[in-house]
Coordinates of N, CA and C in Angstrom, one line a residue:
Chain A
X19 N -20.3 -10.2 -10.8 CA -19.3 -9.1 -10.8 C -17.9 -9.7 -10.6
X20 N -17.1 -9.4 -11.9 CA -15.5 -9.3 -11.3 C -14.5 -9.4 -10.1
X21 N -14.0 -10.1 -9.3 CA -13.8 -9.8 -8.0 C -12.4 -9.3 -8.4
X22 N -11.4 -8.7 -7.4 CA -10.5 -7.8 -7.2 C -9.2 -9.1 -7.7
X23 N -8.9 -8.4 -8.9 CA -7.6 -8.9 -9.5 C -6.6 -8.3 -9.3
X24 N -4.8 -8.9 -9.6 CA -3.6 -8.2 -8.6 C -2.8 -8.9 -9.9
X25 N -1.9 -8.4 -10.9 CA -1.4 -8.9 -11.4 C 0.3 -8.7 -11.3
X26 N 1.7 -9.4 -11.4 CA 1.1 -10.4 -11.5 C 1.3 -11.6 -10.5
X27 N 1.2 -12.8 -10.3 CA 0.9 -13.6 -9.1 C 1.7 -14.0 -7.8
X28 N 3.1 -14.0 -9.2 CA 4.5 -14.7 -8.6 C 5.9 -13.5 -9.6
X29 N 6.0 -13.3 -8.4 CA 7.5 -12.3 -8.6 C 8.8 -12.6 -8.2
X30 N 10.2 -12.8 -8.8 CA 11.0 -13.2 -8.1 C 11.8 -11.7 -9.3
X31 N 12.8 -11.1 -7.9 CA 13.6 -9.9 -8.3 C 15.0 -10.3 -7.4
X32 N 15.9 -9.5 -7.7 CA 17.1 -9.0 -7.1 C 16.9 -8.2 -6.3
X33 N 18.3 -8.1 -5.9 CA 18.3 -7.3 -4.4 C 18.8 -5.9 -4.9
X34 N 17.9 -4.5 -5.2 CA 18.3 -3.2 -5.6 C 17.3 -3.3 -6.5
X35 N 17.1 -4.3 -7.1 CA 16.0 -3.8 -8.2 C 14.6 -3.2 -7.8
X36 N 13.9 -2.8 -9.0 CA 12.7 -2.2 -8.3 C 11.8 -2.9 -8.9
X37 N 10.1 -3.1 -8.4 CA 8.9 -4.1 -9.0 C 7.6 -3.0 -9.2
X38 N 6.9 -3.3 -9.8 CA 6.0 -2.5 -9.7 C 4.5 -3.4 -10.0
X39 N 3.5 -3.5 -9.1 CA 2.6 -4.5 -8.5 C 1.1 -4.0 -9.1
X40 N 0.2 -4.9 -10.0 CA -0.8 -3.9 -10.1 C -2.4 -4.5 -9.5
X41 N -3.3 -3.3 -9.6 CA -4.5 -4.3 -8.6 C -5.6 -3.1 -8.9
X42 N -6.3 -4.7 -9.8 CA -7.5 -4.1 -10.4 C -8.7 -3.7 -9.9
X43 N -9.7 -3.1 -8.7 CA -10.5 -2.9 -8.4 C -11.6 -3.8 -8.6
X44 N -13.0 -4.4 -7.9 CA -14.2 -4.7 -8.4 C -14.3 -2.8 -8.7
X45 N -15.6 -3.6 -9.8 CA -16.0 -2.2 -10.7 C -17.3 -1.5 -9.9
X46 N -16.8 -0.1 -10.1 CA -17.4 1.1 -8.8 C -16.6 1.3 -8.1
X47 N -15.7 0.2 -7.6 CA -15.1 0.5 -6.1 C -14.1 2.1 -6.2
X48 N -13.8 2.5 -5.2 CA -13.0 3.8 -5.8 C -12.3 3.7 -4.7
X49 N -12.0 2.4 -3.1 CA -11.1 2.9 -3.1 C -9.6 1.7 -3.0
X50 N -8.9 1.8 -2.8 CA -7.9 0.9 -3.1 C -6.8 0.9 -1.8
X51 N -6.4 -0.2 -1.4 CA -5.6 -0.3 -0.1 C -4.6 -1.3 -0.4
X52 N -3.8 -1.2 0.1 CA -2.2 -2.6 -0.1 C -2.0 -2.4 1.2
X53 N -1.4 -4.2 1.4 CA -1.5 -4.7 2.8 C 0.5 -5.5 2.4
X54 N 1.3 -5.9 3.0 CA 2.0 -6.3 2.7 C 1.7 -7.9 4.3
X55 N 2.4 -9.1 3.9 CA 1.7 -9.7 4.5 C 3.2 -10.8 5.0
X56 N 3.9 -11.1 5.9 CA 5.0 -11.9 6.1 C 4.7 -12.4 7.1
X57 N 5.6 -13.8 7.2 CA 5.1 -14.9 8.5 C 5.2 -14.0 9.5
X58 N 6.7 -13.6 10.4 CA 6.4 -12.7 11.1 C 5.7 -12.0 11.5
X59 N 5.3 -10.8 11.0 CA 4.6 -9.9 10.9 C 3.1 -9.6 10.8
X60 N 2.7 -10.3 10.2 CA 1.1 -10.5 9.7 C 0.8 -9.7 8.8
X61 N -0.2 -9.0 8.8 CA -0.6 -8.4 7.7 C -0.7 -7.1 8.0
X62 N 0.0 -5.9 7.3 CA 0.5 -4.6 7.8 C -0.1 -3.7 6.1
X63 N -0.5 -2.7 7.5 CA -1.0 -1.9 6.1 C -0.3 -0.9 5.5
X64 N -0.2 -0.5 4.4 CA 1.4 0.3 3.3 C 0.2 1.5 3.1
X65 N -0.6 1.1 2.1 CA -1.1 2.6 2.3 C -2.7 2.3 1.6
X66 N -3.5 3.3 1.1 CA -4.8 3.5 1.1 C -4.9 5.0 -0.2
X67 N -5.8 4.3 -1.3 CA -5.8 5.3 -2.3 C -7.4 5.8 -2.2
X68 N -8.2 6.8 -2.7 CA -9.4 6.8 -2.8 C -9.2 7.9 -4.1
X69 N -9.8 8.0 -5.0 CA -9.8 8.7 -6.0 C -9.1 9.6 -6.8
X70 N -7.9 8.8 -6.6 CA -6.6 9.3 -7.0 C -5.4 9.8 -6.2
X71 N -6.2 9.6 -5.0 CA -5.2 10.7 -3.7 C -5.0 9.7 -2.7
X72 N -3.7 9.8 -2.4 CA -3.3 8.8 -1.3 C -4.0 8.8 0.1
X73 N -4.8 8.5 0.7 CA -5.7 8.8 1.5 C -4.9 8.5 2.9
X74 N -4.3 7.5 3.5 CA -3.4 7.1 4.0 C -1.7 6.3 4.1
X75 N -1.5 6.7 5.0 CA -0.4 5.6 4.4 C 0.2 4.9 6.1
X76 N 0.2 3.5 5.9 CA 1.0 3.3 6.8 C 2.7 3.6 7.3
X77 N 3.5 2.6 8.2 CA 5.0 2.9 8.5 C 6.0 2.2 7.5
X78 N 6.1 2.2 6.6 CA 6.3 2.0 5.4 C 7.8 2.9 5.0
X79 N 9.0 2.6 4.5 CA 9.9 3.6 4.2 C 9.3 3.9 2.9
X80 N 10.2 5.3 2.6 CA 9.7 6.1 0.9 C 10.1 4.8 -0.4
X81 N 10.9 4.3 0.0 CA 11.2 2.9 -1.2 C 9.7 2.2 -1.4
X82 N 8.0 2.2 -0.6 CA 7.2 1.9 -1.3 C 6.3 3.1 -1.2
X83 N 5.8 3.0 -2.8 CA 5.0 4.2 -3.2 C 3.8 3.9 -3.7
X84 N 2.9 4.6 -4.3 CA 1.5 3.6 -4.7 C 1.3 5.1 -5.7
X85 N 0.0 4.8 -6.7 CA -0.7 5.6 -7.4 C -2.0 5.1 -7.7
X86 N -3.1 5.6 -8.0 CA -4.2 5.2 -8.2 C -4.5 5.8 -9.5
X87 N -5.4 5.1 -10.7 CA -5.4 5.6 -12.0 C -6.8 6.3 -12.1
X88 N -7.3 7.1 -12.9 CA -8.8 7.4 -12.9 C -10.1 6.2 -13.0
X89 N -9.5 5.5 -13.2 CA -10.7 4.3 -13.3 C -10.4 3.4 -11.8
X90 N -9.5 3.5 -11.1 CA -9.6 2.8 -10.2 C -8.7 2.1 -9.6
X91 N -7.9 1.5 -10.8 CA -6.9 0.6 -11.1 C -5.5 1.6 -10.2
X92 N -5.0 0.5 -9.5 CA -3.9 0.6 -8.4 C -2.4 0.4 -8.7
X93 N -1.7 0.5 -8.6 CA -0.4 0.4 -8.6 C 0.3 0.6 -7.5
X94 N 1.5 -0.2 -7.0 CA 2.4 -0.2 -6.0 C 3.8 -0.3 -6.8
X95 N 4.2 0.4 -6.0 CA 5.9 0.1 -6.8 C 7.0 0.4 -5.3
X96 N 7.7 -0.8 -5.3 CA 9.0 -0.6 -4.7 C 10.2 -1.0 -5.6
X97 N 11.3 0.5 -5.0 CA 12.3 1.1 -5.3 C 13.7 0.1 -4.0
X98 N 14.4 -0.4 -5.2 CA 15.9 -0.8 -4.4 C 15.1 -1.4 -3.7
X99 N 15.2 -2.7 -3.9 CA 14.6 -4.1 -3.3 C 15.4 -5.0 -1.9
X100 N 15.1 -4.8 -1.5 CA 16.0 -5.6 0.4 C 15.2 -6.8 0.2
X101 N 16.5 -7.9 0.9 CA 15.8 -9.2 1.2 C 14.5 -8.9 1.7
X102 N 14.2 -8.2 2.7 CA 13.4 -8.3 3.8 C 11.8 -7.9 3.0
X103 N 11.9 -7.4 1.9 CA 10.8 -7.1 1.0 C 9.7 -8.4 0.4
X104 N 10.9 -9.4 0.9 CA 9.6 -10.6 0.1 C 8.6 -11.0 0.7
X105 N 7.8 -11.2 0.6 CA 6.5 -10.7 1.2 C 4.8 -11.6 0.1
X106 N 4.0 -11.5 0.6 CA 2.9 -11.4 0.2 C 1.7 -9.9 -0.1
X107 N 1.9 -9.4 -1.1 CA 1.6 -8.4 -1.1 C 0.0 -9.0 -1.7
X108 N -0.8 -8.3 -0.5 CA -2.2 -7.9 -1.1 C -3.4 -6.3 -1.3
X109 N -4.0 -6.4 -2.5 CA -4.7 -5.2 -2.2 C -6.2 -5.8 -2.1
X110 N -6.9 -4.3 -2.1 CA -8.5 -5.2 -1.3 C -9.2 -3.6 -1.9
X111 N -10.2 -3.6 -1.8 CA -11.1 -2.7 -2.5 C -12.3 -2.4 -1.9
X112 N -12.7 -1.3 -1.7 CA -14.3 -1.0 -1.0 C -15.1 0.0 -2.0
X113 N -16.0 0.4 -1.7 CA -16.8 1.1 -1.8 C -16.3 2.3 -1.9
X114 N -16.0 2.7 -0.9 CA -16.1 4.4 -0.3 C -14.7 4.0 0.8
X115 N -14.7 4.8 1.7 CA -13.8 4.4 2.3 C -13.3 3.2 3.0
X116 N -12.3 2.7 3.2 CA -11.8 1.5 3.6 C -11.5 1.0 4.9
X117 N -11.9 2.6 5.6 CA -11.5 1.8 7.0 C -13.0 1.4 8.0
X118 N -14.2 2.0 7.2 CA -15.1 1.6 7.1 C -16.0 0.8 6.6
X119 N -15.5 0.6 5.3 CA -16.6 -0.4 4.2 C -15.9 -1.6 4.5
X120 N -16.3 -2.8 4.2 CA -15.7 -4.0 3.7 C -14.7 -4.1 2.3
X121 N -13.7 -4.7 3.1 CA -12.5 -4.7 2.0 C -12.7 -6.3 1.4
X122 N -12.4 -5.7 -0.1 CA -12.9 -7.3 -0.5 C -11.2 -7.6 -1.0
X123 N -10.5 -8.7 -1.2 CA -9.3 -9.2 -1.6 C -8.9 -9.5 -2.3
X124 N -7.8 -9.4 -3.2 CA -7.4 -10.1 -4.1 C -6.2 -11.4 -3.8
X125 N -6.1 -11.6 -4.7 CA -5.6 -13.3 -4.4 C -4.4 -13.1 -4.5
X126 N -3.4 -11.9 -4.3 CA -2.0 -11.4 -3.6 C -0.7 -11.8 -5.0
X127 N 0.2 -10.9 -4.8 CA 1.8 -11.0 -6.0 C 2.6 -11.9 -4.6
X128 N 2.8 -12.9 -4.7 CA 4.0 -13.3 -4.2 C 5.5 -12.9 -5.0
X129 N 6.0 -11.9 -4.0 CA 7.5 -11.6 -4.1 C 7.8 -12.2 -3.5
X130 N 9.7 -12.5 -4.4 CA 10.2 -13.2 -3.8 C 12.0 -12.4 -4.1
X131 N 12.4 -11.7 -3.1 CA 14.0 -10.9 -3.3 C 15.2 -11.9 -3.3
X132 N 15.8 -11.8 -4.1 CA 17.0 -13.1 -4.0 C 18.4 -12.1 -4.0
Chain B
X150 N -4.9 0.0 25.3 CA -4.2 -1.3 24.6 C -3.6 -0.7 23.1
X151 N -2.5 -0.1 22.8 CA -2.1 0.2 21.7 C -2.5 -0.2 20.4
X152 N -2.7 -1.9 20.3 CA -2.3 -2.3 19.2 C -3.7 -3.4 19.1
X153 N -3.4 -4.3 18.0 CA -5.1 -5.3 17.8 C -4.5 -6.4 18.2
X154 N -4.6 -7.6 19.2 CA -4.8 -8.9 19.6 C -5.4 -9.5 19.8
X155 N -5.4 -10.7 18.9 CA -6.5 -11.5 19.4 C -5.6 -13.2 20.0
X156 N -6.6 -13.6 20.6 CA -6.8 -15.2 21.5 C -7.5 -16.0 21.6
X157 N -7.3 -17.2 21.6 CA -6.1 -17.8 21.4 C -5.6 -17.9 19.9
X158 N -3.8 -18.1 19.7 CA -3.7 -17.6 18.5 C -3.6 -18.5 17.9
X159 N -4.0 -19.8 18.3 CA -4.4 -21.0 17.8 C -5.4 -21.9 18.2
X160 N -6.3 -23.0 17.6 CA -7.3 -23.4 18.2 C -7.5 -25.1 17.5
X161 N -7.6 -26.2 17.8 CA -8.1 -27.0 17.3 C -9.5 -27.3 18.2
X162 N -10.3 -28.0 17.8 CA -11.8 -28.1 18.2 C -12.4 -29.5 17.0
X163 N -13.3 -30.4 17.5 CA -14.3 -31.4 17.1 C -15.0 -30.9 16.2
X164 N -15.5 -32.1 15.3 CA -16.5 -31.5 14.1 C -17.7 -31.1 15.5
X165 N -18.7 -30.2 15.5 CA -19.4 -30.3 16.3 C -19.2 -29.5 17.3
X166 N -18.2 -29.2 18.0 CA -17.6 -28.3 18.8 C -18.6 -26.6 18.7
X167 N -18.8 -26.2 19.2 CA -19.0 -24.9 19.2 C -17.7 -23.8 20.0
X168 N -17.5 -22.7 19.3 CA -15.9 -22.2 19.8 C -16.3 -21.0 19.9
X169 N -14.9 -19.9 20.3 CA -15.1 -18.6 20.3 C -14.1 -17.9 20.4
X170 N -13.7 -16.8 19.7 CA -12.1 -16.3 19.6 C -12.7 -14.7 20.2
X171 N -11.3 -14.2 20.5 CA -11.8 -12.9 21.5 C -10.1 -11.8 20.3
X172 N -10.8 -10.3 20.4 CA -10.3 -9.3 19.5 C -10.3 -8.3 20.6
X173 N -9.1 -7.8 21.0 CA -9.0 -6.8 21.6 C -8.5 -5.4 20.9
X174 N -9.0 -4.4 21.3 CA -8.5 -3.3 20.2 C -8.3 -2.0 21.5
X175 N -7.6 -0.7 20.8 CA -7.7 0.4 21.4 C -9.4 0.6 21.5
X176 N -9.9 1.2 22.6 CA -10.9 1.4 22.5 C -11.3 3.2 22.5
X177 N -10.4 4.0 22.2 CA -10.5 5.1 21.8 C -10.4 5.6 20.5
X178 N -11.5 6.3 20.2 CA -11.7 7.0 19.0 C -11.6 6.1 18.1
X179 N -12.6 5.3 18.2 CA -13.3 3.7 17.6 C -13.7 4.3 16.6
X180 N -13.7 3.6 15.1 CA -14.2 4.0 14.2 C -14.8 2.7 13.4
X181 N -14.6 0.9 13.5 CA -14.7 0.3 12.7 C -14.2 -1.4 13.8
X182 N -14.7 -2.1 13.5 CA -14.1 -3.3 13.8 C -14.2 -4.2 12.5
X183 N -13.6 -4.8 12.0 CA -14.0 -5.7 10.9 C -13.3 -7.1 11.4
X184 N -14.0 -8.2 10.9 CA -14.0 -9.8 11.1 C -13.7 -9.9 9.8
X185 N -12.0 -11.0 9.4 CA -12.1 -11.8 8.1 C -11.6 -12.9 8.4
X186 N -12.1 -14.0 7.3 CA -12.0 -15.3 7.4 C -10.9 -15.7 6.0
X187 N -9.6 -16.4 6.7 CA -8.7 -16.6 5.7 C -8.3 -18.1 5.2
X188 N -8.4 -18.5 4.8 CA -8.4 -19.9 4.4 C -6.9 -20.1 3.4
X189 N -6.8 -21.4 3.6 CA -5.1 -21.7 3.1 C -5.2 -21.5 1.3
X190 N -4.1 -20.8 1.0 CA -4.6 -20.5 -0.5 C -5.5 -19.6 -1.3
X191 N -6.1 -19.6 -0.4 CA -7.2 -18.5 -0.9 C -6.7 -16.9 0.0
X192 N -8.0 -15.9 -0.7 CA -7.8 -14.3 -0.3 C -8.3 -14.1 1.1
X193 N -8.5 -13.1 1.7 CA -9.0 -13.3 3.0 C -10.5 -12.9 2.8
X194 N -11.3 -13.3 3.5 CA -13.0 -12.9 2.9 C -13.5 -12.4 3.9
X195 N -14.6 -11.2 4.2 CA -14.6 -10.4 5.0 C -16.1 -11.3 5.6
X196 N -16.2 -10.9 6.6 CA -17.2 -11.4 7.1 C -18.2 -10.7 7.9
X197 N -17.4 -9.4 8.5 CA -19.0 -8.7 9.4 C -17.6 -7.3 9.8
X198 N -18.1 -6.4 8.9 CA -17.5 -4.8 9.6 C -18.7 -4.3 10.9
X199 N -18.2 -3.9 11.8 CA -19.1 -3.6 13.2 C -18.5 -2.6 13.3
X200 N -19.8 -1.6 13.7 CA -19.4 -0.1 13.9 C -20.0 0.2 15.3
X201 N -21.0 0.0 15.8 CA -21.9 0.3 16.8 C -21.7 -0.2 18.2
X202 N -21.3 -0.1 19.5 CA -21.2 -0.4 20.8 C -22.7 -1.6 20.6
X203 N -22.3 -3.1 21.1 CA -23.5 -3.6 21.2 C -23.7 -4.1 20.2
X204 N -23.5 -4.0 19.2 CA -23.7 -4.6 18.2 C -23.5 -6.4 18.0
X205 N -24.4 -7.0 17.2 CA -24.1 -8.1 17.3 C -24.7 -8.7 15.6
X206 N -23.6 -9.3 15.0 CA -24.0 -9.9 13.5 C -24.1 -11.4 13.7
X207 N -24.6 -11.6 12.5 CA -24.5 -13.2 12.1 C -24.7 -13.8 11.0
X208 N -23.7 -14.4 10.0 CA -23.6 -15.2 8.8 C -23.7 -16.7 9.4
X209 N -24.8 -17.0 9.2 CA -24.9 -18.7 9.3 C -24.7 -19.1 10.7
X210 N -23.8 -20.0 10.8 CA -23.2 -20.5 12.0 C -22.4 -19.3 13.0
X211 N -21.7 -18.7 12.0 CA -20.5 -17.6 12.7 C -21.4 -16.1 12.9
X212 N -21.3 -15.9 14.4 CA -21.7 -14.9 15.0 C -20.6 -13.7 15.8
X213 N -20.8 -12.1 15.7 CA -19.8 -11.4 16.7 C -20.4 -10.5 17.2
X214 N -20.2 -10.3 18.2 CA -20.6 -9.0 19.6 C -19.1 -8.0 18.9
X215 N -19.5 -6.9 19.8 CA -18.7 -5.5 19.4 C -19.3 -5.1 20.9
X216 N -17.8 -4.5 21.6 CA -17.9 -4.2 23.0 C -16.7 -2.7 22.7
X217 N -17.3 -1.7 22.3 CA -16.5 -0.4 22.4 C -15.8 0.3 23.2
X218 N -16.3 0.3 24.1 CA -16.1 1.0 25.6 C -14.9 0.3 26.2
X219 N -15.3 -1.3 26.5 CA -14.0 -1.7 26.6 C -13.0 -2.7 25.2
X220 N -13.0 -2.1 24.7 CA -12.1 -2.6 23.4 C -12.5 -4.6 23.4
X221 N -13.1 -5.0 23.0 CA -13.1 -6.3 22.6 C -14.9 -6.4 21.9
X222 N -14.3 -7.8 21.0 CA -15.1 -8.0 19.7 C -14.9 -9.6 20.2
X223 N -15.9 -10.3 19.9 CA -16.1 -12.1 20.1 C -16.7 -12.7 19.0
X224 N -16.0 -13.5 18.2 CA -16.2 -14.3 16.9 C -16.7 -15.7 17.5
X225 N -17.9 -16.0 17.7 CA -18.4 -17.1 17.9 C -19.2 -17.8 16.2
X226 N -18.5 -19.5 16.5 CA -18.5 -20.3 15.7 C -19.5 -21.5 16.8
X227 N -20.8 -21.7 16.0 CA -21.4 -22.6 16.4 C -21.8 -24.2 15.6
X228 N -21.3 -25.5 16.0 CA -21.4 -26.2 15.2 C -19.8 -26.3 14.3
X229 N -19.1 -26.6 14.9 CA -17.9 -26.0 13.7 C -17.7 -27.4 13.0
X230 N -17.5 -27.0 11.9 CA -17.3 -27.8 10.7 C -16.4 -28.0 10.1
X231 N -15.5 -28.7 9.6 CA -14.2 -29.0 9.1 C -14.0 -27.7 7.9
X232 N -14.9 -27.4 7.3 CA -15.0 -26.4 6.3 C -14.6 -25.1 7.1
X233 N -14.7 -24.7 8.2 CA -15.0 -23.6 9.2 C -13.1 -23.4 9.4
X234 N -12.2 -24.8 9.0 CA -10.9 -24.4 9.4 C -10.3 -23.4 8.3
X235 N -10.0 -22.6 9.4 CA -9.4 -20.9 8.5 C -8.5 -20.4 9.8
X236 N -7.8 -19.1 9.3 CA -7.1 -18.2 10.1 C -8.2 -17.0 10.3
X237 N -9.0 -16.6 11.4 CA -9.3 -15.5 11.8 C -8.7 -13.9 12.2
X238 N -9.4 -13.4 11.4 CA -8.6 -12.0 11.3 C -9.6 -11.2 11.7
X239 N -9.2 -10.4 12.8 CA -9.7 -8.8 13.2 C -9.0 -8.1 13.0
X240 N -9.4 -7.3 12.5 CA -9.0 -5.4 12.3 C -9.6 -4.2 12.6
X241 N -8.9 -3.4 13.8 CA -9.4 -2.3 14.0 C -8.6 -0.7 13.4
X242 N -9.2 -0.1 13.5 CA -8.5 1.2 13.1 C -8.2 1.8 13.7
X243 N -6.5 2.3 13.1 CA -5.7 3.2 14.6 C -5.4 4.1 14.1
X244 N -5.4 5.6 15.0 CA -5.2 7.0 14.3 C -4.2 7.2 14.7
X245 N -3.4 7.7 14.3 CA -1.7 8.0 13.8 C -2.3 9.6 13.6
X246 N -2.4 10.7 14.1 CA -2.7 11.8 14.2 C -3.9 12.1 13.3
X247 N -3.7 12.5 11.7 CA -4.7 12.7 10.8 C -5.0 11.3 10.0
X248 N -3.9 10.5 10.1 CA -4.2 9.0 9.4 C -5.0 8.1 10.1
X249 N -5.8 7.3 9.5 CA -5.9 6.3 9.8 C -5.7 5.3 9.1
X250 N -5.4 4.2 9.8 CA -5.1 2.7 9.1 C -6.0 1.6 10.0
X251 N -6.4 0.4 8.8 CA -6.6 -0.4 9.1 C -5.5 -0.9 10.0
X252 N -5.6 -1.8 11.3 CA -4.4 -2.6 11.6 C -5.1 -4.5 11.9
X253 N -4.4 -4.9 11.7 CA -5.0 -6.4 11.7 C -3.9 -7.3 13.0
X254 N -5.1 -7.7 13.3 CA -4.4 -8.5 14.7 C -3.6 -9.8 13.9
X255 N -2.8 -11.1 15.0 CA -2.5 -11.5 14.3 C -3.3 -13.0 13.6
X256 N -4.2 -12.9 13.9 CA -5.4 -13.8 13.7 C -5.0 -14.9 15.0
X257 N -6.3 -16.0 14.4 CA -6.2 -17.2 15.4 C -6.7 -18.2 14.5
X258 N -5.6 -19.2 14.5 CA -5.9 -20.3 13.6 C -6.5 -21.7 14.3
X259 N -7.8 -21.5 13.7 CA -8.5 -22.7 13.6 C -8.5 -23.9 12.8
X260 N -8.9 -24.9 13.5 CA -8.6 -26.7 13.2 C -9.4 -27.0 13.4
X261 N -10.8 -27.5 12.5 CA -11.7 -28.4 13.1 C -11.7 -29.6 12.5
X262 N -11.3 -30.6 13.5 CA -10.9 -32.1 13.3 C -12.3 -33.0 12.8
X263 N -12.0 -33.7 11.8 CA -14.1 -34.4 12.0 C -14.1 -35.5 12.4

């Protein structure tokens, strides 16, 4: 089986501009989660999709947004880009729900805001 | 306890060494403990979601207790092996009224010297 792809690997943007991050599910999985991940910080969770509907969301400003497609497939998008945005962005994928199933990972978009 | 910590947030140890890392969480309205194992370069790989007071798993060498009541989870590494050097991650789940989120401690990085 497929394991959870995030395209694409390495990102370098400006400061205002917007990106948009995508992340392919293992197949079945329905639900979809983004983690944003910086030395400080560790690893913080942005939000959580399950079958189209945003299921949760972390503390996160409205500048990051997410959508989930019918097949599974995730998308993140941040709006007006801040230094402070460069990051390791990962998403991870379960079963059913995420804050109970095992999240499996993908191998993360390095942003990089200049 | 608000938030997920774990200790020590660093660790070197002998090929051979047997170790043990400690995960403190809120211990209210427990829904999930999860153990991942993150290695340099690579995704983070899940290793044991624990739901149950008492509970205790085991992949191979790497064993964890789950203590609900009073908030702490223990990642015991037996035999540790230079392969075994990774960053350990716990994550419990914290309710934010109707949300919940994974939150991830800040792991504890492991060194096993051979």
């Amino acid at each position: 089986k497929a394991g959870v792809t995030q395209t694409p690997r390495y990102l370098i943007k400006t400061r205002g501009q917007q990106v948009t991050l995508s992340c392919s599910p293992i197949s079945g999985h329905r639900s979809v989660s983004w983690y944003q991940q910086t030395p400080g910080q560790g690893l913080q969770f942005l939000f959580e999709y399950f079958s189209e509907t945003q299921r949760n969301k972390g503390n996160f400003p409205g500048r990051f947004s997410g959508r989930q497609f019918s097949n599974s497939r995730s998308e993140m998008n941040v709006s007006t880009l801040e230094l402070g945005d460069s990051a390791l962005y990962l998403c991870a994928s379960s079963l059913m729900a995420g804050v109970t199933d095992t999240q499996y990972f993908g191998p993360g978009t390095r942003l990089t805001v200049l | 306890i608000l938030n997920v910590e774990q200790s020590p947030q660093s660790l070197h140890v002998q090929e051979g060494d047997s170790t043990n890392f400690t995960c403190s969480f809120p211990s209210s309205n427990f829904y999930a403990l999860h153990w991942y194992r993150w290695e340099t370069a690579k995704s983070p790989e899940a290793l044991f979601v624990m739901t149950l007071n008492g509970d205790e798993k085991k992949k191979g060498r790497i064993s964890a207790t789950l203590n609900t009541k009073e908030g702490y989870s223990y990642l015991y590494i037996k035999g540790s092996q230079p392969e075994d050097s990774a960053t350990y991650l716990c994550a419990s789940v914290i309710s934010s009224g109707s949300a919940r989120q994974l939150t991830f401690g800040s792991g504890t990085q492991l060194t096993v010297l051979p």
